[in-house]
Coordinates of C-alpha atoms in Angstrom, one line a residue:
Chain A
M1 CA 0.0 0.0 -0.1
S2 CA 2.5 2.3 1.1
A3 CA 5.2 1.8 -1.9
T4 CA 2.0 2.1 -4.3
L5 CA 1.2 5.4 -2.7
A6 CA 4.7 6.4 -2.8
R7 CA 5.1 5.7 -6.4
A8 CA 2.0 7.4 -7.5
A9 CA 3.2 10.4 -5.7
G10 CA 6.6 10.0 -7.6
A11 CA 8.4 9.9 -4.5
P12 CA 12.1 7.9 -5.1
T13 CA 11.2 4.2 -4.8
H14 CA 14.5 3.4 -7.1
T15 CA 13.3 -0.3 -8.1
T16 CA 14.9 0.0 -11.8
P17 CA 18.7 -0.6 -12.4
R18 CA 18.4 2.4 -15.0
T19 CA 17.4 5.0 -11.8
W20 CA 20.4 3.3 -10.1
L21 CA 22.8 3.9 -12.9
A22 CA 21.6 7.6 -13.2
L23 CA 22.0 8.1 -9.4
G24 CA 25.3 6.3 -9.5
I25 CA 26.6 8.6 -12.3
G26 CA 25.0 11.8 -11.1
W27 CA 26.9 11.4 -7.5
A28 CA 30.1 10.4 -9.5
L29 CA 29.6 13.7 -11.4
L30 CA 29.1 15.7 -8.3
I31 CA 32.1 14.2 -6.2
A32 CA 34.5 14.9 -9.3
V33 CA 33.3 18.6 -10.2
P34 CA 36.4 20.5 -9.3
F35 CA 38.1 18.4 -11.8
W36 CA 35.6 18.5 -14.7
I37 CA 34.3 22.0 -14.3
P38 CA 36.8 24.0 -15.7
F39 CA 36.8 22.0 -18.9
V40 CA 33.4 23.1 -20.0
G41 CA 33.9 26.3 -19.4
G42 CA 32.2 26.5 -15.7
Y43 CA 33.6 27.6 -12.5
T44 CA 33.5 25.6 -9.0
D45 CA 31.7 28.3 -7.1
L46 CA 29.0 28.1 -9.6
A47 CA 28.6 24.5 -9.1
S48 CA 28.4 25.3 -5.3
R49 CA 25.9 28.0 -6.2
V50 CA 23.8 25.1 -8.0
L51 CA 24.1 22.9 -5.1
I52 CA 22.7 25.6 -2.9
Y53 CA 19.8 26.6 -5.2
A54 CA 18.7 22.9 -5.6
L55 CA 18.9 22.4 -2.0
A56 CA 16.9 25.0 -1.4
A57 CA 14.3 24.0 -3.9
M58 CA 14.1 20.6 -3.1
G59 CA 13.5 21.7 0.6
L60 CA 10.6 24.0 -1.0
N61 CA 9.2 21.1 -2.8
L62 CA 8.7 18.8 0.1
L63 CA 5.9 21.6 0.8
L64 CA 5.1 22.2 -2.7
G65 CA 5.1 19.0 -4.7
F66 CA 4.7 16.5 -1.8
T67 CA 2.3 18.2 0.7
G68 CA 0.5 20.3 -1.8
G69 CA 1.3 23.5 -0.1
L70 CA 1.8 26.6 -2.5
S71 CA 4.4 28.9 -0.4
F72 CA 5.7 32.0 -2.0
G73 CA 7.2 33.2 0.8
H74 CA 10.4 30.9 1.3
A75 CA 12.8 33.1 0.5
A76 CA 12.1 34.4 3.9
Y77 CA 13.9 31.3 5.8
F78 CA 16.6 31.3 3.1
G79 CA 17.5 34.9 4.0
L80 CA 17.3 34.4 7.7
G81 CA 19.6 31.3 7.2
C82 CA 21.8 34.0 5.7
Y83 CA 21.6 36.5 8.0
G84 CA 21.9 34.1 11.0
V85 CA 25.4 33.1 9.5
G86 CA 26.5 36.7 8.9
L87 CA 25.5 38.2 12.2
M88 CA 26.9 35.2 14.0
L89 CA 30.2 35.3 12.3
K90 CA 30.5 38.9 12.7
Y91 CA 29.8 39.3 16.2
E92 CA 29.6 36.2 17.9
T93 CA 31.8 33.3 16.7
H94 CA 34.7 32.5 14.5
S95 CA 33.4 28.8 13.9
T96 CA 31.9 28.5 10.7
L97 CA 30.1 25.3 11.6
L98 CA 28.5 27.0 14.6
A99 CA 27.3 29.7 12.6
L100 CA 25.7 27.4 10.0
L101 CA 23.8 25.6 12.9
A102 CA 22.6 29.1 14.0
G103 CA 21.4 30.1 10.7
T104 CA 19.7 27.1 9.9
L105 CA 18.0 26.9 13.1
L106 CA 17.3 30.7 12.9
G107 CA 15.4 29.9 9.6
G108 CA 13.9 26.8 10.6
A109 CA 12.4 28.1 14.1
A110 CA 11.1 30.9 12.3
A111 CA 9.2 28.5 10.1
L112 CA 8.2 26.5 12.8
L113 CA 6.6 29.6 14.4
L114 CA 4.9 31.1 11.4
G115 CA 3.9 27.8 9.3
P116 CA 0.5 27.5 11.9
V117 CA -0.5 31.2 11.0
A118 CA -0.3 30.6 7.3
V119 CA -2.0 27.6 7.4
R120 CA -5.0 29.1 8.8
R121 CA -5.9 29.9 5.1
R122 CA -6.0 27.4 2.0
G123 CA -5.2 27.4 -1.5
I124 CA -4.3 30.7 -3.2
Y125 CA -4.8 32.4 0.0
F126 CA -2.3 30.3 1.7
S127 CA 0.2 31.7 -1.0
M128 CA -0.9 35.1 -0.3
I129 CA -0.3 34.9 3.2
T130 CA 3.2 33.5 3.1
I131 CA 4.2 36.1 0.7
A132 CA 3.2 38.7 3.1
I133 CA 5.0 36.9 5.9
G134 CA 8.0 36.5 4.3
Q135 CA 8.2 40.3 2.9
M136 CA 7.7 41.4 6.8
F137 CA 11.4 39.8 7.0
Y138 CA 12.5 41.8 4.0
F139 CA 11.1 45.2 5.5
I140 CA 12.7 44.4 8.9
A141 CA 16.2 43.7 7.2
V142 CA 15.9 47.0 5.3
R143 CA 14.8 49.0 8.2
W144 CA 17.0 47.6 10.9
N145 CA 19.9 49.5 9.2
N146 CA 22.6 49.4 12.3
L147 CA 22.2 45.7 12.7
T148 CA 21.7 44.5 9.0
G149 CA 23.4 47.1 7.1
G150 CA 19.9 47.9 5.2
E151 CA 19.6 48.0 1.7
D152 CA 23.3 47.9 1.1
G153 CA 23.4 44.3 2.8
L154 CA 25.7 42.7 5.5
T155 CA 29.3 42.7 5.1
G156 CA 32.2 42.4 7.2
F157 CA 32.2 38.5 7.6
R158 CA 33.8 35.3 6.2
R159 CA 33.9 31.9 6.6
H160 CA 36.6 30.7 8.8
P161 CA 38.9 27.6 8.1
L162 CA 37.5 24.3 9.8
H163 CA 39.0 23.3 13.2
F164 CA 38.7 19.8 14.2
P165 CA 41.3 18.1 17.0
G166 CA 44.5 18.0 15.3
L167 CA 43.3 19.4 12.0
T168 CA 42.6 22.4 10.3
V169 CA 40.8 22.4 6.9
P170 CA 41.1 25.8 5.0
L171 CA 37.6 26.8 3.1
G172 CA 39.2 27.4 -0.2
T173 CA 36.8 27.3 -3.3
T174 CA 37.5 23.7 -3.9
N175 CA 37.2 22.6 -0.3
F176 CA 34.0 24.7 0.1
Y177 CA 32.6 23.1 -2.8
Y178 CA 33.0 19.6 -0.9
F179 CA 31.8 21.3 2.4
V180 CA 28.4 22.4 0.4
L181 CA 28.3 18.9 -1.2
V182 CA 28.2 17.2 2.5
F183 CA 25.5 19.6 3.8
F184 CA 23.6 19.1 0.4
T185 CA 24.0 15.3 1.0
L186 CA 22.6 15.6 4.7
G187 CA 19.6 17.9 3.6
C188 CA 18.9 15.2 0.8
A189 CA 18.9 12.5 3.2
L190 CA 16.6 14.1 5.7
L191 CA 14.2 14.9 3.0
W192 CA 14.4 11.5 1.6
G193 CA 14.0 9.9 5.3
V194 CA 11.0 12.2 5.7
L195 CA 9.2 11.0 2.4
Q196 CA 10.0 7.3 3.1
S197 CA 8.2 7.5 6.4
P198 CA 4.7 7.3 7.5
L199 CA 4.9 11.1 7.9
G200 CA 5.8 11.3 4.3
H201 CA 3.2 9.6 3.2
A202 CA 0.9 11.6 5.1
F203 CA 2.0 14.5 3.4
V204 CA 1.3 12.9 0.1
A205 CA -1.9 11.8 1.1
I206 CA -2.8 15.4 2.1
R207 CA -1.7 16.8 -1.2
E208 CA -4.1 14.1 -3.0
N209 CA -7.0 14.6 -1.2
H210 CA -7.0 16.6 2.1
K211 CA -10.9 16.3 2.9
R212 CA -10.7 12.6 3.0
M213 CA -7.6 12.9 5.6
R214 CA -9.4 15.3 7.6
F215 CA -12.2 12.7 7.6
L216 CA -9.6 9.9 8.8
G217 CA -9.4 12.0 11.8
I218 CA -5.9 13.5 10.7
P219 CA -5.4 17.0 12.0
V220 CA -4.6 18.2 8.5
A221 CA -3.7 21.8 9.2
R222 CA -1.0 20.5 11.8
Y223 CA 0.8 18.2 9.3
I224 CA 1.0 21.1 6.7
A225 CA 2.3 23.3 9.4
L226 CA 4.7 20.1 10.2
S227 CA 5.9 20.0 6.3
F228 CA 6.3 23.8 6.3
A229 CA 8.9 23.8 9.3
I230 CA 10.8 20.9 7.9
S231 CA 10.9 22.6 4.4
G232 CA 11.8 25.8 6.1
L233 CA 14.6 24.3 7.8
V234 CA 16.3 22.8 4.7
V235 CA 15.8 26.2 3.1
A236 CA 17.4 28.0 6.2
L237 CA 20.3 25.7 5.5
A238 CA 20.7 26.4 2.1
G239 CA 20.4 30.1 2.8
S240 CA 23.1 29.6 5.4
L241 CA 25.5 27.9 2.9
N242 CA 24.7 30.8 0.4
A243 CA 26.1 33.4 2.9
L244 CA 29.1 31.6 3.5
L245 CA 29.5 31.2 -0.1
D246 CA 29.4 34.9 -1.0
N247 CA 30.6 36.1 2.3
F248 CA 27.7 38.7 2.1
T249 CA 24.3 38.9 2.4
S250 CA 21.6 41.5 1.4
P251 CA 17.8 41.8 1.4
N252 CA 17.5 40.4 -1.8
D253 CA 18.0 36.9 -0.1
L254 CA 14.7 37.6 1.5
D255 CA 12.8 38.9 -1.2
Y256 CA 9.9 37.3 -2.9
T257 CA 11.7 37.3 -6.2
L258 CA 13.9 34.5 -4.8
S259 CA 10.9 32.8 -3.7
G260 CA 9.5 32.9 -7.4
N261 CA 12.9 31.6 -8.5
L262 CA 12.8 28.7 -6.0
L263 CA 9.2 27.9 -7.2
I264 CA 10.3 28.0 -10.9
I265 CA 13.3 26.0 -10.2
A266 CA 11.0 23.1 -8.9
V267 CA 8.4 23.5 -11.4
L268 CA 11.2 23.8 -14.4
G269 CA 12.7 20.4 -13.2
G270 CA 9.4 18.5 -11.8
M271 CA 8.1 19.1 -8.8
R272 CA 6.6 15.7 -8.5
S273 CA 9.8 14.1 -8.4
F274 CA 12.6 14.1 -5.7
W275 CA 15.2 15.0 -7.9
G276 CA 13.1 17.4 -10.1
P277 CA 14.2 20.6 -8.4
F278 CA 18.0 19.7 -8.6
V279 CA 17.7 19.5 -12.4
G280 CA 15.7 22.7 -12.3
A281 CA 18.3 24.7 -10.5
I282 CA 21.1 23.1 -12.7
I283 CA 19.0 24.4 -15.7
F284 CA 18.1 28.0 -14.0
V285 CA 21.5 28.9 -12.5
L286 CA 23.4 28.0 -15.7
V287 CA 21.0 30.0 -17.8
R288 CA 20.9 33.2 -15.3
D289 CA 24.8 33.2 -14.9
Y290 CA 25.5 33.0 -18.8
V291 CA 22.6 35.4 -19.9
S292 CA 23.2 37.9 -17.5
S293 CA 26.8 38.0 -18.5
L294 CA 25.7 38.6 -22.2
I295 CA 22.8 40.9 -22.0
T296 CA 21.3 43.7 -19.9
N297 CA 17.8 42.7 -20.3
W298 CA 18.5 39.4 -18.7
M299 CA 15.5 39.7 -16.5
T300 CA 13.3 39.5 -19.8
V301 CA 14.7 36.0 -20.3
I302 CA 14.3 34.9 -16.8
G303 CA 10.5 36.0 -17.1
L304 CA 10.5 34.3 -20.5
I305 CA 11.2 31.1 -18.8
F306 CA 8.7 31.4 -16.4
V307 CA 6.1 32.2 -19.1
L308 CA 7.3 29.4 -21.7
S309 CA 7.8 26.6 -19.2
V310 CA 4.3 27.1 -17.4
L311 CA 2.8 27.3 -20.9
F312 CA 4.5 24.5 -22.7
F313 CA 6.4 22.4 -20.1
P314 CA 4.3 22.3 -17.2
L315 CA 5.5 18.7 -15.8
G316 CA 9.1 19.7 -15.8
V317 CA 12.2 17.8 -17.0
L318 CA 11.8 14.9 -15.0
G319 CA 8.0 14.7 -15.2
F320 CA 8.3 14.8 -19.0
L321 CA 10.8 11.9 -19.0
R322 CA 8.9 9.9 -16.5
R323 CA 6.0 10.0 -18.8
R324 CA 7.8 9.4 -22.0
S325 CA 9.5 6.3 -20.4
A326 CA 5.8 5.1 -19.1
Q327 CA 4.4 5.3 -22.7
Chain B
M1 CA 2.7 67.1 18.1
G2 CA -0.9 66.7 17.6
I3 CA -0.7 68.2 14.1
V4 CA 2.2 66.0 13.2
V5 CA 0.3 62.9 14.1
L6 CA -2.7 64.4 11.8
L7 CA 0.0 64.8 9.0
D8 CA 1.0 60.9 9.3
A9 CA -2.3 59.8 9.8
F10 CA -3.3 61.7 6.7
N11 CA -0.5 60.9 4.7
G12 CA -1.2 57.3 5.6
L13 CA -4.9 57.6 4.4
I14 CA -3.4 58.5 0.9
V15 CA -1.2 55.6 0.7
G16 CA -3.9 53.5 2.1
A17 CA -6.2 54.6 -0.7
F18 CA -3.4 53.4 -3.3
Y19 CA -3.3 50.1 -1.2
G20 CA -7.1 49.9 -1.3
L21 CA -7.6 50.6 -5.1
M22 CA -4.8 47.9 -6.1
A23 CA -6.2 45.2 -3.5
I24 CA -9.7 46.0 -5.1
G25 CA -8.3 45.1 -8.4
L26 CA -6.2 42.1 -7.3
S27 CA -9.4 41.2 -5.2
L28 CA -11.6 41.3 -8.3
I29 CA -9.3 38.9 -10.2
L30 CA -8.4 36.7 -7.3
G31 CA -12.3 36.0 -6.9
L32 CA -13.4 35.3 -10.4
N33 CA -10.1 34.4 -12.0
G34 CA -8.7 32.4 -9.4
V35 CA -5.3 34.2 -10.1
I36 CA -3.1 36.1 -7.8
N37 CA -2.1 38.7 -10.5
F38 CA 2.0 39.4 -9.5
A39 CA 1.8 41.6 -12.5
H40 CA -0.7 44.0 -10.9
G41 CA 2.1 46.4 -9.8
T42 CA 3.8 46.5 -13.4
F43 CA 0.4 47.0 -14.9
M44 CA 0.1 50.0 -12.6
A45 CA 3.7 51.3 -13.4
L46 CA 2.8 50.7 -17.1
A47 CA -0.2 52.8 -16.8
A48 CA 1.4 55.4 -15.0
Y49 CA 4.4 55.7 -17.6
L50 CA 1.9 55.7 -20.5
A51 CA 0.2 58.6 -18.9
F52 CA 3.7 60.2 -18.7
T53 CA 4.0 60.1 -22.4
L54 CA 0.7 61.1 -23.0
M55 CA 0.4 64.1 -20.8
P56 CA 2.2 66.4 -23.1
V57 CA -0.6 65.5 -25.8
L58 CA -3.6 65.0 -23.7
G59 CA -2.8 66.9 -20.7
F60 CA -3.6 65.3 -17.1
W61 CA -7.2 64.7 -17.3
G62 CA -6.8 63.2 -20.6
A63 CA -4.1 60.9 -19.8
L64 CA -5.8 60.0 -16.5
V65 CA -8.7 58.6 -18.5
V66 CA -7.1 57.2 -21.7
A67 CA -3.8 55.5 -20.0
P68 CA -5.7 53.1 -17.8
V69 CA -7.8 52.3 -20.8
L70 CA -4.8 51.3 -22.9
A71 CA -3.5 49.2 -19.5
A72 CA -6.5 47.2 -19.6
A73 CA -6.6 46.6 -23.1
L74 CA -3.2 45.0 -22.6
G75 CA -4.7 43.3 -20.0
F76 CA -7.1 41.9 -22.0
L77 CA -4.5 40.7 -24.3
V78 CA -2.7 38.8 -21.6
E79 CA -5.8 37.2 -20.2
R80 CA -6.9 36.0 -23.8
F81 CA -3.8 34.3 -24.7
L82 CA -2.0 33.5 -21.7
I83 CA -3.9 33.4 -18.7
R84 CA -6.9 31.8 -20.1
R85 CA -4.9 28.7 -20.9
L86 CA -4.1 28.1 -17.4
Y87 CA -7.8 28.1 -15.8
R88 CA -8.1 24.5 -15.3
R89 CA -4.6 23.9 -13.9
E90 CA -3.2 24.3 -10.3
P91 CA -2.9 27.7 -9.2
I92 CA 0.7 27.4 -9.2
Y93 CA 0.8 27.8 -13.0
S94 CA -0.9 31.0 -13.3
L95 CA 0.7 32.6 -10.3
L96 CA 4.4 31.8 -11.9
L97 CA 3.1 32.8 -15.2
T98 CA 2.0 36.5 -13.8
F99 CA 5.1 36.5 -12.1
G100 CA 7.2 36.2 -15.0
L101 CA 5.3 38.7 -16.8
A102 CA 6.3 41.1 -14.0
L103 CA 9.6 40.4 -14.8
I104 CA 9.0 41.2 -18.5
M105 CA 7.2 44.0 -18.4
Q106 CA 9.3 45.7 -15.7
D107 CA 12.3 45.0 -17.8
L108 CA 10.3 46.6 -20.8
I109 CA 9.7 49.9 -18.6
R110 CA 13.2 50.0 -17.8
T111 CA 14.4 49.6 -21.2
I112 CA 11.9 52.3 -22.8
W113 CA 11.8 54.8 -19.9
G114 CA 15.0 54.3 -18.3
A115 CA 15.6 52.8 -14.7
Q116 CA 15.6 56.4 -13.3
G117 CA 12.3 58.0 -12.0
Q118 CA 10.6 60.5 -14.1
P119 CA 8.4 63.4 -13.2
I120 CA 4.9 63.6 -13.5
T121 CA 3.4 67.1 -13.5
I122 CA 0.2 67.4 -11.5
P123 CA -2.4 70.2 -12.7
N124 CA -1.9 73.6 -11.0
L125 CA -5.3 73.6 -9.8
L126 CA -4.6 70.8 -7.3
D127 CA -1.1 71.8 -6.6
H128 CA -1.5 74.0 -3.4
P129 CA -2.5 73.6 0.1
L130 CA -6.1 74.1 0.6
S131 CA -5.6 75.5 4.2
N132 CA -2.8 77.5 6.2
T133 CA -3.1 75.4 9.3
Y134 CA -3.8 72.1 8.0
F135 CA -0.8 72.6 5.4
F136 CA -0.8 68.9 4.1
L137 CA -4.2 69.1 2.8
T138 CA -3.1 69.8 -1.0
G139 CA -5.8 69.6 -3.6
Y140 CA -4.1 66.7 -5.0
R141 CA -4.2 64.5 -1.8
V142 CA -7.7 65.3 -1.3
F143 CA -8.2 64.6 -5.0
V144 CA -6.5 61.3 -4.4
V145 CA -9.1 60.3 -1.8
A146 CA -12.1 61.4 -3.4
A147 CA -11.2 59.6 -6.7
A148 CA -10.5 56.3 -4.8
L149 CA -14.0 56.8 -3.2
L150 CA -15.5 57.8 -6.4
S151 CA -14.2 55.0 -8.4
T152 CA -14.9 52.7 -5.8
G153 CA -18.5 53.9 -5.5
A154 CA -18.8 53.4 -9.4
L155 CA -17.6 49.7 -9.2
F156 CA -19.8 48.8 -6.7
A157 CA -22.9 50.4 -8.7
V158 CA -21.6 48.5 -11.7
L159 CA -21.2 45.1 -9.6
R160 CA -24.6 45.9 -7.8
Y161 CA -27.1 47.1 -10.9
T162 CA -25.7 46.0 -14.3
R163 CA -26.1 42.5 -15.9
L164 CA -22.3 42.1 -15.9
G165 CA -21.7 42.9 -12.5
I166 CA -24.6 40.6 -11.4
R167 CA -23.0 37.8 -13.2
I168 CA -19.5 38.5 -11.8
R169 CA -20.9 38.4 -8.1
A170 CA -22.7 35.2 -9.1
G171 CA -19.7 33.6 -10.8
N172 CA -17.6 34.6 -7.5
A173 CA -20.1 32.6 -5.7
D174 CA -20.5 29.9 -8.2
L175 CA -19.0 29.6 -11.7
E176 CA -20.4 26.3 -12.6
T177 CA -23.6 27.2 -12.2
V178 CA -23.4 30.5 -13.8
A179 CA -21.7 28.4 -16.9
T180 CA -24.7 26.3 -16.9
L181 CA -27.2 29.0 -17.0
G182 CA -25.9 29.9 -20.4
V183 CA -23.3 32.8 -19.5
N184 CA -20.1 32.8 -21.5
I185 CA -18.0 32.6 -18.6
Y186 CA -14.7 33.0 -20.6
L187 CA -16.0 36.4 -21.8
L188 CA -17.0 37.1 -18.0
R189 CA -13.7 36.4 -16.7
A190 CA -12.0 38.4 -19.5
A191 CA -14.3 41.1 -18.4
N192 CA -13.4 41.1 -14.8
F193 CA -9.7 40.3 -15.5
V194 CA -10.0 43.9 -17.5
L195 CA -11.9 45.7 -14.8
G196 CA -9.3 44.6 -12.2
I197 CA -6.2 45.9 -14.6
Y198 CA -8.3 49.1 -15.2
F199 CA -8.3 49.7 -11.5
A200 CA -4.6 49.1 -11.5
G201 CA -3.9 51.6 -14.2
L202 CA -6.2 54.1 -12.1
A203 CA -4.2 53.6 -8.9
G204 CA -0.9 53.8 -10.8
I205 CA -1.4 57.4 -12.6
L206 CA -2.8 58.7 -9.0
A207 CA 0.1 57.2 -7.0
A208 CA 2.8 58.6 -9.3
G209 CA 1.7 62.1 -8.9
Q210 CA 2.0 61.4 -5.3
L211 CA 4.8 59.0 -4.5
G212 CA 6.8 59.8 -7.8
L213 CA 7.1 57.5 -11.0
T214 CA 9.7 54.6 -11.1
P215 CA 9.8 51.2 -12.6
T216 CA 9.6 49.6 -9.3
M217 CA 6.8 51.8 -8.0
G218 CA 4.2 48.7 -8.2
D219 CA 6.5 46.5 -6.1
T220 CA 6.4 48.5 -3.1
L221 CA 2.6 48.8 -3.4
I222 CA 1.8 45.3 -4.1
M223 CA 2.6 43.7 -0.9
P224 CA 1.0 46.0 1.4
S225 CA -2.2 45.4 -1.1
F226 CA -2.2 41.6 -0.5
V227 CA -2.0 42.4 3.3
A228 CA -5.0 44.7 2.7
I229 CA -7.0 41.9 1.0
V230 CA -6.3 39.5 4.1
V231 CA -6.9 42.0 6.5
G232 CA -10.0 43.4 4.9
G233 CA -11.4 39.7 4.3
V234 CA -11.3 37.5 1.5
G235 CA -14.0 37.7 -1.0
S236 CA -15.0 41.2 -0.1
L237 CA -14.5 44.1 -2.2
L238 CA -15.3 46.7 0.5
G239 CA -13.2 44.6 2.9
S240 CA -10.2 45.3 0.4
L241 CA -10.9 48.8 0.3
L242 CA -10.9 49.3 4.2
G243 CA -8.2 47.0 5.0
G244 CA -6.0 49.1 2.5
L245 CA -6.8 52.2 4.4
L246 CA -6.8 50.8 7.9
I247 CA -3.2 49.6 7.2
G248 CA -2.1 52.9 5.3
V249 CA -3.5 54.8 8.3
A250 CA -1.7 52.6 10.9
S251 CA 1.5 52.7 9.0
G252 CA 1.4 56.5 8.8
V253 CA 0.5 57.0 12.5
T254 CA 3.1 54.3 13.4
T255 CA 5.7 56.7 11.4
A256 CA 4.9 59.6 14.0
F257 CA 5.8 57.5 16.6
F258 CA 8.8 54.9 15.8
P259 CA 9.3 55.3 12.0
A260 CA 11.5 52.4 11.7
A261 CA 8.4 50.2 12.3
S262 CA 6.3 51.5 9.9
A263 CA 6.7 49.2 7.1
V264 CA 6.4 46.1 9.5
V265 CA 3.3 47.3 11.5
I266 CA 1.0 46.1 8.6
Y267 CA 2.6 42.6 8.7
V268 CA 1.9 42.6 12.9
I269 CA -1.6 43.7 11.8
M270 CA -2.1 41.0 9.5
G271 CA -0.8 38.3 11.8
V272 CA -3.2 39.5 14.8
M273 CA -6.2 39.4 12.3
L274 CA -5.3 35.9 11.3
V275 CA -5.0 34.7 14.9
I276 CA -8.1 36.4 16.1
R277 CA -10.4 36.5 13.0
P278 CA -8.9 34.3 10.3
R279 CA -11.8 35.5 7.6
G280 CA -10.8 39.2 8.0
L281 CA -12.9 42.4 8.5
L282 CA -15.9 41.5 6.3
G283 CA -14.7 38.1 5.1
Q284 CA -17.7 35.5 4.6
E285 CA -17.2 32.8 7.2
G286 CA -16.0 29.4 5.9
L287 CA -15.0 30.9 2.7
L288 CA -11.4 29.2 1.9
E289 CA -10.6 28.7 5.6

């Protein structure tokens, strides 16, 4: 029963050898990124960015694709992660790991507290409330000048080498990529674990038919709030990593434009599949990086990606591939 | 001190009128079309820029009439060729579509009119204070409030007494039944979308005269408009207007006492409202809760 449900929901089941093969090649490529990426005209920081956006979009997708909650405010938790890391490193600590933990928990705690407020409404009104709540943090960051640096953003912090007993690891570009990869893997493992558990199956069941779940005596709103919190936590982890990557953060990391970008990443790759947002992040980040280096009107190109993928490619890349292989 | 608070409250009322006008348009489209129109703010800016271009030819009053119509015409094309294709799909698609449109239109505005702000000249008639004590009561500000109330009144008259308006309200209650009764709901939704955009355009020109004309002017107004809808009550147009005025005044009064919090206070109001009265000021009970 639960396996059927999971398959119907597009949860990862990995029964076919082909999926195993694709996953194996995928992870091998990820581990080898610093060695091959210069040869295809990329750079390692770009790969780190892809992983970070992928993690954020996958975290959002737990709520969006697997629970059916359309949040347009997840940039807030991303940005809270950024500011949490920045402020910790600037004022409190030299430990990169501690700052990462603080940023992640800050964003996760905010999602835990605000989820129950947002779930008081359903459907597009839920989306509207999540946007409004998210924008609140944007305005706080802009106005609380002396702490956050206002519109100019928060500067004056940088990631420090990792100190273990008897070992110091400098976080240069390559090492930092592996640092991101480790936390990307942890985040994926968390999301995967949730989706395989009874809790994850409840999320999917709510997406499919929330009324029926309510008739069964499941406190639907509480479950959606829980999905909101877990997804916010993962997005905050991604945000924290993003601040470490840039050694900088600004209100743009909190703005609803970022929420929109994370949503389109999920849709572009396929929001019904676990790895969909990862594929979406590769496409989105590469196109944005390339186009914004070529022309000034790159916003139009991003806008066109939104419009065209919604009109002609609603299943996303992985959804499209799955449907073709099913036929 | 008293007059300062009064000044800030009145400023808040003006801004609240813009929120309210915008929230009404958003609310109309949200209700019947089921779309959160992220491009609302850019339609608004576009109408204001069109008015800016038309003003040398038509004057302020002419532009005030023509520019929103032009924006609404573009709105018709957007509904007809893009949004209509998405009605049967999940809401995320129309949401992302209007979001993408907003990006494209904003880029377009920037390319045509430049990223810097442009000056809007308001008629001499409206440009001086009406009273020496209450210096902030300029003709233009009073005009803005009057125009907001008048156009909302006109909208309510249309919704109440015309066939189109009655159908729109019926469609809000139960679109399927309206379709079964032989009403062309595609045309109805198109008309409704156009009406919403018209209101955005009107608000845009009025706001440009007060707050300045920049490509991102819609962005700063659209978020509070969402809040206005939630506070005023989902599904109630009058609620949207009241919600807009309320948060505008609240934010204005906060400016007098604690300026840094003026942008945040509206979200606090929304949060409190959601906790104590989730359906908002005038929202119907049980609707989408």
